[in-house]
PDB file of C-alpha atoms and ligand atoms in Angstrom:
ATOM      1  CA  UNK A 525       0.000   0.000   0.000  1.00 90.00           C
ATOM      2  CA  UNK A 526       1.293   3.452  -0.888  1.00 97.00           C
ATOM      3  CA  UNK A 527       1.586   5.939   1.955  1.00 97.00           C
ATOM      4  CA  UNK A 528      -0.816   8.922   1.644  1.00 98.00           C
ATOM      5  CA  UNK A 529       2.156  11.261   1.184  1.00 98.00           C
ATOM      6  CA  UNK A 530       3.610   9.181  -1.623  1.00 98.00           C
ATOM      7  CA  UNK A 531       0.230   8.714  -3.278  1.00 98.00           C
ATOM      8  CA  UNK A 532      -0.244  12.477  -3.335  1.00 98.00           C
ATOM      9  CA  UNK A 533       3.226  13.025  -4.777  1.00 98.00           C
ATOM     10  CA  UNK A 534       2.700  10.377  -7.471  1.00 98.00           C
ATOM     11  CA  UNK A 535      -0.613  11.946  -8.465  1.00 98.00           C
ATOM     12  CA  UNK A 536       1.147  15.301  -8.701  1.00 98.00           C
ATOM     13  CA  UNK A 537       3.827  13.745 -10.902  1.00 98.00           C
ATOM     14  CA  UNK A 538       1.144  12.286 -13.217  1.00 98.00           C
ATOM     15  CA  UNK A 539      -0.088  15.858 -13.617  1.00 98.00           C
ATOM     16  CA  UNK A 540       3.458  17.128 -14.314  1.00 98.00           C
ATOM     17  CA  UNK A 541       3.907  14.507 -17.017  1.00 98.00           C
ATOM     18  CA  UNK A 542       0.597  15.438 -18.637  1.00 98.00           C
ATOM     19  CA  UNK A 543       1.652  19.084 -18.508  1.00 98.00           C
ATOM     20  CA  UNK A 544       4.933  18.118 -20.208  1.00 98.00           C
ATOM     21  CA  UNK A 545       2.975  16.425 -22.959  1.00 98.00           C
ATOM     22  CA  UNK A 546       0.790  19.522 -23.293  1.00 98.00           C
ATOM     23  CA  UNK A 547       3.835  21.800 -23.429  1.00 98.00           C
ATOM     24  CA  UNK A 548       5.463  19.775 -26.212  1.00 98.00           C
ATOM     25  CA  UNK A 549       2.159  19.701 -28.079  1.00 98.00           C
ATOM     26  CA  UNK A 550       2.172  23.526 -27.907  1.00 98.00           C
ATOM     27  CA  UNK A 551       5.677  23.426 -29.389  1.00 98.00           C
ATOM     28  CA  UNK A 552       4.359  21.193 -32.210  1.00 98.00           C
ATOM     29  CA  UNK A 553       1.881  23.963 -33.103  1.00 98.00           C
ATOM     30  CA  UNK A 554       4.646  26.604 -32.952  1.00 98.00           C
ATOM     31  CA  UNK A 555       7.015  24.608 -35.180  1.00 98.00           C
ATOM     32  CA  UNK A 556       4.238  23.748 -37.649  1.00 98.00           C
ATOM     33  CA  UNK A 557       3.483  27.456 -37.916  1.00 98.00           C
ATOM     34  CA  UNK A 558       7.107  28.012 -38.977  1.00 97.00           C
ATOM     35  CA  UNK A 559       6.918  25.135 -41.486  1.00 97.00           C
ATOM     36  CA  UNK A 560       9.633  23.305 -39.586  1.00 98.00           C
ATOM     37  CA  UNK A 561       8.288  19.792 -40.153  1.00 98.00           C
ATOM     38  CA  UNK A 562      11.235  18.015 -38.568  1.00 98.00           C
ATOM     39  CA  UNK A 563      11.159  20.114 -35.383  1.00 98.00           C
ATOM     40  CA  UNK A 564       7.375  19.630 -35.218  1.00 98.00           C
ATOM     41  CA  UNK A 565       7.822  15.869 -35.615  1.00 98.00           C
ATOM     42  CA  UNK A 566      10.456  15.764 -32.864  1.00 98.00           C
ATOM     43  CA  UNK A 567       8.134  17.685 -30.516  1.00 98.00           C
ATOM     44  CA  UNK A 568       5.251  15.383 -31.396  1.00 98.00           C
ATOM     45  CA  UNK A 569       7.314  12.319 -30.483  1.00 98.00           C
ATOM     46  CA  UNK A 570       8.309  14.033 -27.245  1.00 98.00           C
ATOM     47  CA  UNK A 571       4.667  14.840 -26.427  1.00 98.00           C
ATOM     48  CA  UNK A 572       3.812  11.160 -26.947  1.00 98.00           C
ATOM     49  CA  UNK A 573       6.702  10.067 -24.778  1.00 97.00           C
ATOM     50  CA  UNK A 574       5.527  12.330 -21.958  1.00 98.00           C
ATOM     51  CA  UNK A 575       2.040  10.888 -22.293  1.00 97.00           C
ATOM     52  CA  UNK A 576       3.608   7.450 -21.840  1.00 97.00           C
ATOM     53  CA  UNK A 577       5.430   8.743 -18.746  1.00 98.00           C
ATOM     54  CA  UNK A 578       2.102   9.850 -17.252  1.00 98.00           C
ATOM     55  CA  UNK A 579       0.484   6.500 -18.034  1.00 97.00           C
ATOM     56  CA  UNK A 580       3.333   4.547 -16.510  1.00 98.00           C
ATOM     57  CA  UNK A 581       2.803   6.205 -13.119  1.00 98.00           C
ATOM     58  CA  UNK A 582      -0.983   6.061 -13.570  1.00 98.00           C
ATOM     59  CA  UNK A 583      -0.835   2.282 -14.017  1.00 98.00           C
ATOM     60  CA  UNK A 584       1.653   1.896 -11.204  1.00 98.00           C
ATOM     61  CA  UNK A 585      -0.594   3.712  -8.713  1.00 98.00           C
ATOM     62  CA  UNK A 586      -3.477   1.402  -9.655  1.00 98.00           C
ATOM     63  CA  UNK A 587      -1.267  -1.669  -9.389  1.00 98.00           C
ATOM     64  CA  UNK A 588      -0.334  -0.607  -5.862  1.00 98.00           C
ATOM     65  CA  UNK A 589      -4.008  -0.272  -4.926  1.00 98.00           C
ATOM     66  CA  UNK A 590      -3.965   3.544  -4.882  1.00 98.00           C
ATOM     67  CA  UNK A 591      -6.590   5.920  -6.225  1.00 98.00           C
ATOM     68  CA  UNK A 592      -5.481   8.052  -9.158  1.00 98.00           C
ATOM     69  CA  UNK A 593      -6.502  11.715  -8.922  1.00 98.00           C
ATOM     70  CA  UNK A 594      -6.339  13.616 -12.187  1.00 98.00           C
ATOM     71  CA  UNK A 595      -5.637  17.271 -11.498  1.00 97.00           C
ATOM     72  CA  UNK A 596      -6.145  20.283 -13.705  1.00 98.00           C
ATOM     73  CA  UNK A 597      -3.508  20.637 -16.402  1.00 98.00           C
ATOM     74  CA  UNK A 598      -2.410  24.262 -16.751  1.00 97.00           C
ATOM     75  CA  UNK A 599      -2.224  25.929 -20.164  1.00 98.00           C
ATOM     76  CA  UNK A 600       1.288  25.936 -21.654  1.00 98.00           C
ATOM     77  CA  UNK A 601       2.930  28.929 -23.365  1.00 98.00           C
ATOM     78  CA  UNK A 602       2.230  28.981 -27.111  1.00 98.00           C
ATOM     79  CA  UNK A 603       4.890  31.353 -28.456  1.00 98.00           C
ATOM     80  CA  UNK A 604       8.671  31.473 -28.428  1.00 98.00           C
ATOM     81  CA  UNK A 605      11.095  33.946 -29.991  1.00 97.00           C
ATOM     82  CA  UNK A 606      12.779  31.343 -32.201  1.00 97.00           C
ATOM     83  CA  UNK A 607      13.163  27.550 -32.626  1.00 97.00           C
ATOM     84  CA  UNK A 608      16.280  27.853 -30.461  1.00 97.00           C
ATOM     85  CA  UNK A 609      14.277  29.616 -27.724  1.00 98.00           C
ATOM     86  CA  UNK A 610      11.685  26.809 -27.833  1.00 98.00           C
ATOM     87  CA  UNK A 611      14.335  24.093 -27.460  1.00 98.00           C
ATOM     88  CA  UNK A 612      16.003  26.093 -24.669  1.00 98.00           C
ATOM     89  CA  UNK A 613      12.626  26.248 -22.928  1.00 98.00           C
ATOM     90  CA  UNK A 614      12.322  22.471 -23.418  1.00 98.00           C
ATOM     91  CA  UNK A 615      15.735  21.974 -21.802  1.00 98.00           C
ATOM     92  CA  UNK A 616      14.792  24.229 -18.888  1.00 98.00           C
ATOM     93  CA  UNK A 617      11.583  22.268 -18.477  1.00 98.00           C
ATOM     94  CA  UNK A 618      13.379  18.920 -18.447  1.00 98.00           C
ATOM     95  CA  UNK A 619      15.709  20.208 -15.725  1.00 98.00           C
ATOM     96  CA  UNK A 620      12.653  21.068 -13.620  1.00 98.00           C
ATOM     97  CA  UNK A 621      11.251  17.575 -14.284  1.00 98.00           C
ATOM     98  CA  UNK A 622      14.528  16.012 -13.187  1.00 98.00           C
ATOM     99  CA  UNK A 623      14.233  17.897  -9.888  1.00 98.00           C
ATOM    100  CA  UNK A 624      10.669  16.709  -9.265  1.00 98.00           C
ATOM    101  CA  UNK A 625      11.607  13.095 -10.097  1.00 98.00           C
ATOM    102  CA  UNK A 626      14.584  13.314  -7.727  1.00 98.00           C
ATOM    103  CA  UNK A 627      12.343  14.710  -4.975  1.00 98.00           C
ATOM    104  CA  UNK A 628       9.952  11.796  -5.507  1.00 98.00           C
ATOM    105  CA  UNK A 629      12.821   9.284  -5.345  1.00 98.00           C
ATOM    106  CA  UNK A 630      13.991  10.941  -2.084  1.00 98.00           C
ATOM    107  CA  UNK A 631      10.487  10.685  -0.657  1.00 98.00           C
ATOM    108  CA  UNK A 632      10.190   7.019  -1.673  1.00 98.00           C
ATOM    109  CA  UNK A 633      13.482   6.351   0.109  1.00 98.00           C
ATOM    110  CA  UNK A 634      12.366   8.247   3.221  1.00 98.00           C
ATOM    111  CA  UNK A 635       9.170   6.197   3.265  1.00 97.00           C
ATOM    112  CA  UNK A 636      11.190   3.005   2.680  1.00 97.00           C
ATOM    113  CA  UNK A 637       9.009   2.225  -0.341  1.00 98.00           C
ATOM    114  CA  UNK A 638      11.439   0.217  -2.453  1.00 98.00           C
ATOM    115  CA  UNK A 639       9.025  -0.422  -5.336  1.00 98.00           C
ATOM    116  CA  UNK A 640       8.327   3.292  -5.843  1.00 98.00           C
ATOM    117  CA  UNK A 641      11.998   4.087  -5.493  1.00 98.00           C
ATOM    118  CA  UNK A 642      12.703   1.461  -8.138  1.00 98.00           C
ATOM    119  CA  UNK A 643      10.163   3.038 -10.477  1.00 98.00           C
ATOM    120  CA  UNK A 644      11.661   6.478  -9.881  1.00 98.00           C
ATOM    121  CA  UNK A 645      15.131   5.188 -10.757  1.00 98.00           C
ATOM    122  CA  UNK A 646      13.729   4.331 -14.214  1.00 97.00           C
ATOM    123  CA  UNK A 647      12.671   7.982 -14.533  1.00 98.00           C
ATOM    124  CA  UNK A 648      16.019   9.226 -13.221  1.00 98.00           C
ATOM    125  CA  UNK A 649      17.782   7.346 -16.037  1.00 97.00           C
ATOM    126  CA  UNK A 650      15.213   8.548 -18.556  1.00 96.00           C
ATOM    127  CA  UNK A 651      15.786  12.174 -17.516  1.00 97.00           C
ATOM    128  CA  UNK A 652      19.543  11.896 -18.094  1.00 98.00           C
ATOM    129  CA  UNK A 653      18.800  10.827 -21.671  1.00 96.00           C
ATOM    130  CA  UNK A 654      16.128  13.484 -22.193  1.00 96.00           C
ATOM    131  CA  UNK A 655      18.299  16.342 -20.969  1.00 98.00           C
ATOM    132  CA  UNK A 656      21.216  15.139 -23.108  1.00 98.00           C
ATOM    133  CA  UNK A 657      19.050  14.862 -26.240  1.00 97.00           C
ATOM    134  CA  UNK A 658      17.589  18.362 -25.918  1.00 98.00           C
ATOM    135  CA  UNK A 659      20.954  19.821 -24.964  1.00 98.00           C
ATOM    136  CA  UNK A 660      22.434  18.343 -28.132  1.00 98.00           C
ATOM    137  CA  UNK A 661      19.762  20.036 -30.279  1.00 98.00           C
ATOM    138  CA  UNK A 662      20.230  23.369 -28.452  1.00 98.00           C
ATOM    139  CA  UNK A 663      23.980  23.227 -29.112  1.00 98.00           C
ATOM    140  CA  UNK A 664      23.475  22.464 -32.810  1.00 98.00           C
ATOM    141  CA  UNK A 665      20.967  25.308 -33.185  1.00 98.00           C
ATOM    142  CA  UNK A 666      23.416  27.690 -31.503  1.00 98.00           C
ATOM    143  CA  UNK A 667      26.130  26.530 -33.867  1.00 97.00           C
ATOM    144  CA  UNK A 668      24.142  27.313 -37.011  1.00 96.00           C
ATOM    145  CA  UNK A 669      22.877  30.639 -35.618  1.00 93.00           C
ATOM    146  CA  UNK A 670      20.914  32.561 -38.234  1.00 85.00           C
ATOM    147  CA  UNK A 671      21.922  30.299 -41.098  1.00 91.00           C
ATOM    148  CA  UNK A 672      18.833  29.172 -43.049  1.00 92.00           C
ATOM    149  CA  UNK A 673      20.573  26.183 -44.681  1.00 95.00           C
ATOM    150  CA  UNK A 674      21.906  25.121 -41.243  1.00 96.00           C
ATOM    151  CA  UNK A 675      18.428  25.212 -39.734  1.00 96.00           C
ATOM    152  CA  UNK A 676      17.084  23.325 -42.756  1.00 97.00           C
ATOM    153  CA  UNK A 677      19.628  20.536 -42.170  1.00 97.00           C
ATOM    154  CA  UNK A 678      18.848  20.244 -38.440  1.00 98.00           C
ATOM    155  CA  UNK A 679      15.139  20.221 -39.221  1.00 98.00           C
ATOM    156  CA  UNK A 680      15.661  17.363 -41.683  1.00 98.00           C
ATOM    157  CA  UNK A 681      17.689  15.427 -39.104  1.00 98.00           C
ATOM    158  CA  UNK A 682      14.988  15.808 -36.435  1.00 98.00           C
ATOM    159  CA  UNK A 683      12.421  14.304 -38.754  1.00 97.00           C
ATOM    160  CA  UNK A 684      13.991  10.888 -38.294  1.00 97.00           C
ATOM    161  CA  UNK A 685      13.216  10.627 -34.578  1.00 96.00           C
ATOM    162  CA  UNK A 686      11.483   7.257 -34.052  1.00 95.00           C
ATOM    163  CA  UNK A 687       8.205   6.871 -32.166  1.00 95.00           C
ATOM    164  CA  UNK A 688       8.654   6.140 -28.455  1.00 92.00           C
ATOM    165  CA  UNK A 689       8.191   2.591 -27.194  1.00 84.00           C
ATOM    166  CA  UNK A 690       4.987   2.165 -25.230  1.00 82.00           C
ATOM    167  CA  UNK A 691       5.884   2.013 -21.543  1.00 71.00           C
ATOM    168  CA  UNK A 692       2.373   1.999 -20.158  1.00 52.00           C
ATOM    169  CA  UNK A 693       2.986  -1.066 -17.987  1.00 52.00           C
ATOM    170  CA  UNK A 694       4.202  -0.427 -14.485  1.00 45.00           C
ATOM    171  CA  UNK A 695       7.409  -2.393 -15.004  1.00 46.00           C
ATOM    172  CA  UNK A 696      10.539  -1.270 -16.868  1.00 41.00           C
TER     173      UNK A 696
HETATM  174 FE1  OFO B1647      10.600  14.611 -19.974  1.00 97.79          FE
HETATM  175  O1  OFO B1647       9.794  14.319 -18.371  1.00 97.79           O
HETATM  176 FE2  OFO B1647       8.764  12.862 -18.328  1.00 97.79          FE
HETATM  177  O2  OFO B1647       9.575  12.260 -16.843  1.00 97.79           O
END
């Protein structure tokens, strides 16, 4: 059985993951507006991945006999100054997510809930990869600066991002 404190924190994290999905979906709309198909595709895959992250915790809470509470998802920003600014915002967001996952892992350890801690370690690893991926794109965008052909090439590269694996089960 999940402790009430942990249950509340997991429900909050479900909400954070849904917000992440919403934020990336807003970035899809922004990139589509700029005709950057590859960037839009990358954001779409990211939005789907975040949806999977929400579902993974959702299913875990149920498996542990807890009651899922779906909270209000706040509206994301819809505009950025440039594709680079949008990816920088994505990186900043992932850093915030890493902090909330770490806080949840700390709480699970304090509560001596090994199963939840185990689940959070999966997210900890996932966050390392997510931050590194976005950071890589930010660096490339900075490198090309205002170059149209450079942006065109990065956009084409981002189009090849594969769809995320479904991770809706509570296990790894
Ligand atoms: Fe990219 O954040 Fe989920 O966990």
